[in-house]
Amino acid sequence: MTSTAAVREPDAVTRVPVALAERSYDILIGSGLIARAGETIAARFPGRAVAIVTDETVGALHAPALEAGLSAAGIRHHRVTVPAGEATKRFAMLEEVVDQLLGHRLERGDIVLALGGGVVGDLAGFAAAIVRRGMGFVQMPTSLLAQVDSSVGGKTGINSRHGKNLIGAFYQPGLVLADTDALDTLSTREFRAGYAEVAKYGLIDDPGFFSWLETNWRGVFQGGRDRVHAIATSCRAKAAVVARDETETGDRALLNLGHTFGHALEAITRYDGARLVHGEGVAIGMCQAFRFSAKLGLCSPDDAERMAAHLKTVGLPTEAAAIPGGVGDVDALMAAIAQDKKVARGRLTFILARGIGQSFIAKDVDAAAVREFLGEELARR
Amino acid sequence: MTSTAAVREPDAVTRVPVALAERSYDILIGSGLIARAGETIAARFPGRAVAIVTDETVGALHAPALEAGLSAAGIRHHRVTVPAGEATKRFAMLEEVVDQLLGHRLERGDIVLALGGGVVGDLAGFAAAIVRRGMGFVQMPTSLLAQVDSSVGGKTGINSRHGKNLIGAFYQPGLVLADTDALDTLSTREFRAGYAEVAKYGLIDDPGFFSWLETNWRGVFQGGRDRVHAIATSCRAKAAVVARDETETGDRALLNLGHTFGHALEAITRYDGARLVHGEGVAIGMCQAFRFSAKLGLCSPDDAERMAAHLKTVGLPTEAAAIPGGVGDVDALMAAIAQDKKVARGRLTFILARGIGQSFIAKDVDAAAVREFLGEELARR
């Protein structure tokens, strides 16, 4: 980091408002936000104590700067550390975090601050939702996936042996601080996985953004203005959907583009991050959704090829064959899809596309057609 | 029960609407509602499956009639049974109930039906709030306390080692069915304890209702129209407060009349129901709040005597000295009060009264005055 970091202008911060009536809040995106969080929180939420919930990895990297800023702003703070990884999203860890929040004598007006990726945000947000029937909550996402997806929209929760994210609450933060510098500590693989969700917003309903990404993706990976623009555009897109449909009764489902196929691949690889991480599953799933749409005659094969080519260019997998160890046969894939979604009388709901930026909710997809398509997919080499 | 039970008129059911915008719901109060719940639920929530959460005691008494009605209405139903008693309101039981709800493959639109007293309602409601980020929820309170207090207002939750009800959610039911016949299975002591909360609504802001209770309390204990009237009046009173202040930021605190002293007595007797149950603590606490108000010159001693005389008439305790085994000294009581409430710079928030039906929130009560008052109370014999 050069010495110019110290004289960064405040206008380098991009603000994305999330309009949810009395639960509206801001997402601030920019450089150096972790170190400046103390003054930001003191100004917006005066007099509140803060419990930082983080994992061992992120806590070691970023908590000291955050804590120094909180102390400098005169904010009482505590740190609650959980193990890194998806296995942390379970009842026993929730109980442990809740117990520590209460043990630190935090009141209802005090703030649970999630410093980390999606796992920490989901767990800490759920704890904030249920301690004293709802404490203050601030998200400081440190992964690209969390900055553009999981920290926006208020979904919090943990996993059950019956499935992922089956236990939780819709609970909106009072503020999201997305420090784009934090992404420099991610591995390329992690960054790429988050990039799949960035590209998703273009594929859903913003063809101009997808074209921009095709031209400027290197800048997004590099950092600086292009990265801030990509994150802000993604947050704006998600915020708009969430504002229309906070509790997912309608077109919030569009955000699931690529997720039905993707979740099935994750389940089949047993959520083994060495083989497949969520964003990679989404990348393959989006390519499959477009290829399936093309097969059904809904979308031109050119668009399906174009979107897959871009994901491939940035280094993302685009076919199930790319997953180390393979993904079994069609029966296994169909069983995994049926577990993720309710199959009502042989019909499935999918997010399909009429082209890049023209995704839609297809409520009546024939399971037999899905099966035939998956057979062709597994034959791809 | 006589044969006229079979020809009860539907107009015997009193409806109390709870106005909470898009979360508005009805409380139905009357005879025979448990057996008729199947048709009621089928009419209001067509196509939903039901999970009955109940405890061993209440389940044995009332679940068969409920299940017969659900089956007759063609509703798929499951029963989830938890142990009776306050100890059930803990994390391990929450996890167990949540796991069973998911194991029965209940969807987000399906209904968690709490059949029981406050413990079952609080636990089941919290489970309903967090499974799939919010399922349908119907309350069927079977204790007087639950019918007039805990089933109205949307507070759900469990206890922590740091205190009672510290973990939970505000989660409104879609319907409350208060079957007044179910109260016939309560012991007199349990009924009396619930009656303390009924009397509370008169003491807070409805002197006419308190006078009515002084005249008609035998009818309330007996059953029939007077009981329905008392329960409906109580629910209406609570619903009005909740509608004004759903998440307790303002005058919902009035509902805590008698609860600061009462909770301290419960804590000191270690929530041992053999010595003191919640409603008894509230009865003593309300008498103390009025005596304290009289001592401070806020309320006439006549009103303090009059309200205590009525509670004594129905068989409720009115002094800490009535608690078997005693309650320790002033220091112990003050420590228990400090644990229940934040004592900010020697000042406490109490609900005090200027007379019967004239309660108010006193935010700046001198802890030294409370201590002096409690010394006098403990000297009473």
XYZ file of C-alpha atoms in Angstrom, chain A residues 87-372:
286
model
C -19.626 -26.096 9.204
C -19.838 -23.056 11.498
C -23.395 -22.426 10.302
C -24.945 -24.824 12.824
C -27.067 -24.674 15.946
C -24.226 -25.247 18.407
C -22.251 -22.288 17.042
C -25.361 -20.099 17.027
C -25.900 -20.903 20.697
C -22.251 -20.137 21.426
C -22.346 -16.740 19.674
C -25.669 -15.813 21.311
C -24.287 -16.770 24.703
C -21.201 -14.621 24.209
C -23.258 -11.625 23.045
C -25.375 -11.873 26.197
C -22.314 -12.543 28.342
C -20.795 -9.264 27.148
C -23.970 -7.584 28.457
C -24.907 -6.116 25.116
C -28.269 -4.372 25.067
C -30.903 -4.343 22.375
C -29.625 -1.083 20.899
C -26.042 -2.310 20.674
C -24.518 -3.613 17.449
C -23.507 -7.024 16.192
C -20.884 -6.390 13.518
C -20.259 -9.252 11.094
C -16.673 -9.102 9.817
C -16.143 -11.851 7.273
C -17.633 -13.733 4.378
C -21.061 -15.229 3.901
C -20.770 -17.761 6.704
C -19.973 -15.129 9.314
C -22.611 -12.749 7.944
C -25.330 -15.397 7.952
C -24.502 -16.635 11.451
C -23.904 -13.224 13.045
C -26.996 -11.755 11.389
C -29.152 -14.569 12.686
C -27.698 -14.108 16.181
C -28.399 -10.361 15.968
C -31.979 -11.134 14.915
C -32.725 -13.312 17.937
C -30.735 -11.839 20.834
C -33.178 -9.692 22.837
C -35.559 -10.199 19.876
C -33.401 -8.074 17.630
C -30.176 -6.093 18.145
C -28.471 -3.614 15.887
C -26.615 -5.223 12.983
C -23.811 -4.022 10.710
C -22.309 -6.097 7.903
C -18.647 -5.757 6.926
C -18.324 -8.330 4.163
C -14.740 -9.262 3.325
C -15.300 -11.633 0.398
C -16.507 -10.612 -3.049
C -19.376 -13.085 -2.779
C -20.508 -11.523 0.492
C -20.116 -7.961 -0.818
C -22.285 -8.501 -3.878
C -24.692 -11.129 -2.643
C -25.054 -12.458 0.887
C -24.643 -9.149 2.741
C -27.446 -7.547 0.736
C -31.034 -8.589 1.229
C -31.374 -9.583 4.846
C -31.243 -13.347 4.568
C -29.558 -14.764 7.653
C -29.425 -18.282 8.969
C -27.783 -21.606 9.568
C -27.878 -25.062 8.000
C -29.824 -28.116 9.105
C -29.127 -31.771 8.470
C -32.184 -31.469 6.221
C -30.566 -28.835 4.023
C -28.676 -25.559 3.794
C -30.076 -22.298 5.141
C -33.302 -23.931 6.322
C -33.197 -22.131 9.693
C -32.958 -18.379 9.899
C -34.593 -14.988 9.716
C -35.055 -12.124 7.316
C -33.109 -9.478 9.196
C -31.853 -6.308 7.574
C -28.627 -4.648 8.683
C -28.584 -0.983 9.641
C -25.481 -0.471 7.502
C -23.193 -2.419 5.180
C -19.541 -1.400 4.855
C -17.907 -3.133 1.897
C -14.183 -2.425 2.044
C -12.875 -3.196 -1.429
C -9.282 -3.414 -0.153
C -10.251 -6.461 1.896
C -10.689 -8.371 -1.345
C -6.941 -8.146 -1.968
C -6.498 -10.791 0.711
C -8.660 -13.301 -1.161
C -7.190 -16.069 -3.275
C -7.805 -15.768 -7.007
C -10.098 -18.775 -6.789
C -12.231 -17.121 -4.096
C -12.365 -13.857 -6.029
C -13.402 -15.667 -9.201
C -16.147 -17.509 -7.343
C -17.583 -14.182 -6.207
C -17.229 -12.841 -9.735
C -19.739 -15.462 -10.929
C -22.399 -13.663 -8.858
C -21.294 -10.299 -10.288
C -21.727 -11.628 -13.819
C -25.108 -13.031 -12.773
C -26.567 -9.525 -12.372
C -25.672 -8.778 -15.981
C -27.164 -12.057 -17.140
C -30.413 -11.531 -15.232
C -31.506 -8.183 -16.620
C -28.580 -5.883 -17.435
C -26.970 -6.747 -20.794
C -25.049 -3.455 -20.749
C -23.366 -4.422 -17.497
C -22.476 -7.832 -18.916
C -20.839 -6.148 -21.930
C -19.009 -3.798 -19.579
C -17.701 -6.808 -17.644
C -16.517 -8.462 -20.856
C -14.427 -5.354 -21.522
C -13.378 -4.424 -17.993
C -13.147 -7.632 -15.980
C -9.389 -7.283 -15.541
C -9.942 -3.998 -13.720
C -12.455 -5.664 -11.425
C -9.912 -8.322 -10.505
C -7.184 -5.690 -10.205
C -8.965 -3.341 -7.781
C -9.650 0.372 -7.876
C -12.502 2.132 -9.668
C -13.619 -0.757 -11.872
C -13.939 -3.027 -8.870
C -15.983 -0.444 -6.960
C -18.198 0.048 -10.023
C -18.816 -3.694 -10.437
C -19.642 -4.150 -6.745
C -21.882 -1.081 -6.615
C -23.735 -2.160 -9.764
C -24.233 -5.630 -8.309
C -25.462 -4.285 -4.958
C -27.800 -1.854 -6.721
C -29.247 -4.702 -8.783
C -29.777 -6.927 -5.784
C -31.138 -4.069 -3.659
C -33.703 -3.271 -6.347
C -34.937 -6.856 -6.425
C -35.007 -7.081 -2.630
C -36.894 -3.800 -2.327
C -39.548 -5.193 -4.675
C -39.767 -8.547 -2.911
C -38.192 -8.567 0.545
C -39.303 -12.025 1.658
C -39.041 -13.848 -1.654
C -42.620 -14.398 -2.623
C -42.130 -13.222 -6.202
C -39.385 -12.150 -8.541
C -36.578 -12.261 -5.980
C -36.359 -15.800 -7.343
C -34.561 -14.358 -10.389
C -31.509 -14.091 -8.155
C -31.450 -17.884 -8.224
C -30.249 -17.919 -11.844
C -27.792 -20.811 -12.032
C -28.562 -21.903 -8.506
C -30.783 -24.937 -9.091
C -28.144 -26.697 -11.181
C -25.407 -25.166 -9.021
C -26.863 -26.368 -5.719
C -27.284 -29.864 -7.138
C -23.585 -29.906 -8.089
C -22.629 -28.632 -4.637
C -24.740 -31.339 -2.985
C -23.248 -34.061 -5.168
C -19.726 -32.922 -4.308
C -20.815 -32.841 -0.647
C -19.968 -29.165 -0.262
C -16.309 -30.101 -0.519
C -14.721 -26.736 -1.252
C -11.600 -28.432 -2.577
C -13.694 -29.731 -5.484
C -16.294 -27.001 -5.935
C -17.092 -23.752 -4.176
C -20.493 -22.071 -4.350
C -19.599 -19.494 -6.989
C -18.112 -22.157 -9.239
C -21.328 -24.148 -8.941
C -23.257 -21.005 -9.873
C -20.970 -20.396 -12.870
C -21.567 -23.909 -14.201
C -25.257 -23.663 -13.281
C -25.703 -20.397 -15.212
C -24.033 -21.904 -18.269
C -26.355 -24.891 -17.968
C -29.403 -22.641 -17.564
C -28.454 -20.855 -20.796
C -27.658 -24.072 -22.664
C -30.936 -25.568 -21.444
C -32.752 -22.414 -22.566
C -31.084 -22.718 -25.972
C -32.064 -26.378 -26.215
C -35.662 -25.414 -25.454
C -35.484 -22.831 -28.234
C -35.926 -19.948 -25.812
C -32.490 -18.400 -26.266
C -30.023 -18.254 -29.129
C -27.086 -20.695 -28.902
C -24.836 -17.693 -29.583
C -25.848 -16.062 -26.299
C -25.268 -19.322 -24.423
C -21.819 -19.585 -25.982
C -21.003 -15.928 -25.378
C -21.793 -15.980 -21.649
C -19.890 -19.228 -21.136
C -16.924 -17.836 -23.041
C -16.686 -14.863 -20.707
C -16.862 -16.992 -17.555
C -14.183 -19.239 -19.048
C -12.016 -16.217 -19.844
C -11.928 -15.147 -16.193
C -11.048 -18.711 -15.205
C -14.396 -20.046 -14.002
C -15.582 -23.579 -14.796
C -18.453 -23.778 -17.265
C -19.209 -27.505 -17.378
C -19.796 -30.228 -14.808
C -16.941 -32.173 -16.427
C -14.559 -29.559 -15.021
C -15.272 -30.695 -11.450
C -12.519 -32.960 -10.103
C -13.860 -36.425 -9.303
C -16.925 -36.107 -11.524
C -20.557 -35.655 -10.543
C -22.092 -39.096 -10.999
C -24.918 -39.900 -13.354
C -28.185 -38.308 -14.385
C -30.139 -40.068 -11.655
C -27.897 -38.614 -8.961
C -28.227 -35.109 -10.432
C -32.004 -35.356 -10.708
C -32.253 -36.625 -7.129
C -30.157 -33.655 -5.935
C -32.366 -31.228 -7.871
C -35.508 -32.797 -6.414
C -34.110 -32.360 -2.905
C -33.337 -28.695 -3.501
C -36.683 -27.878 -5.095
C -40.162 -29.216 -4.695
C -41.008 -31.265 -7.767
C -44.766 -30.904 -8.049
C -46.287 -33.562 -10.311
C -43.179 -33.769 -12.493
C -42.887 -29.990 -12.983
C -40.045 -27.776 -11.751
C -39.448 -24.066 -11.332
C -36.262 -22.863 -13.050
C -34.734 -19.536 -13.933
C -34.303 -19.631 -17.702
C -33.230 -16.978 -20.229
C -34.367 -15.573 -23.551
C -30.912 -14.057 -23.952
C -28.199 -12.229 -22.028
C -29.989 -9.908 -19.579
C -33.345 -11.546 -20.312
C -33.809 -14.096 -17.553
C -37.252 -15.109 -16.346
C -38.949 -17.441 -13.886
C -40.200 -20.590 -15.643
C -42.664 -22.251 -13.292
C -43.679 -25.264 -15.259
C -40.548 -26.950 -16.546
C -40.943 -30.607 -17.491
C -38.677 -32.777 -15.329
C -38.255 -35.185 -18.262
C -36.802 -32.375 -20.377
C -34.374 -31.515 -17.570
C -33.322 -35.154 -17.395
C -32.705 -35.345 -21.134
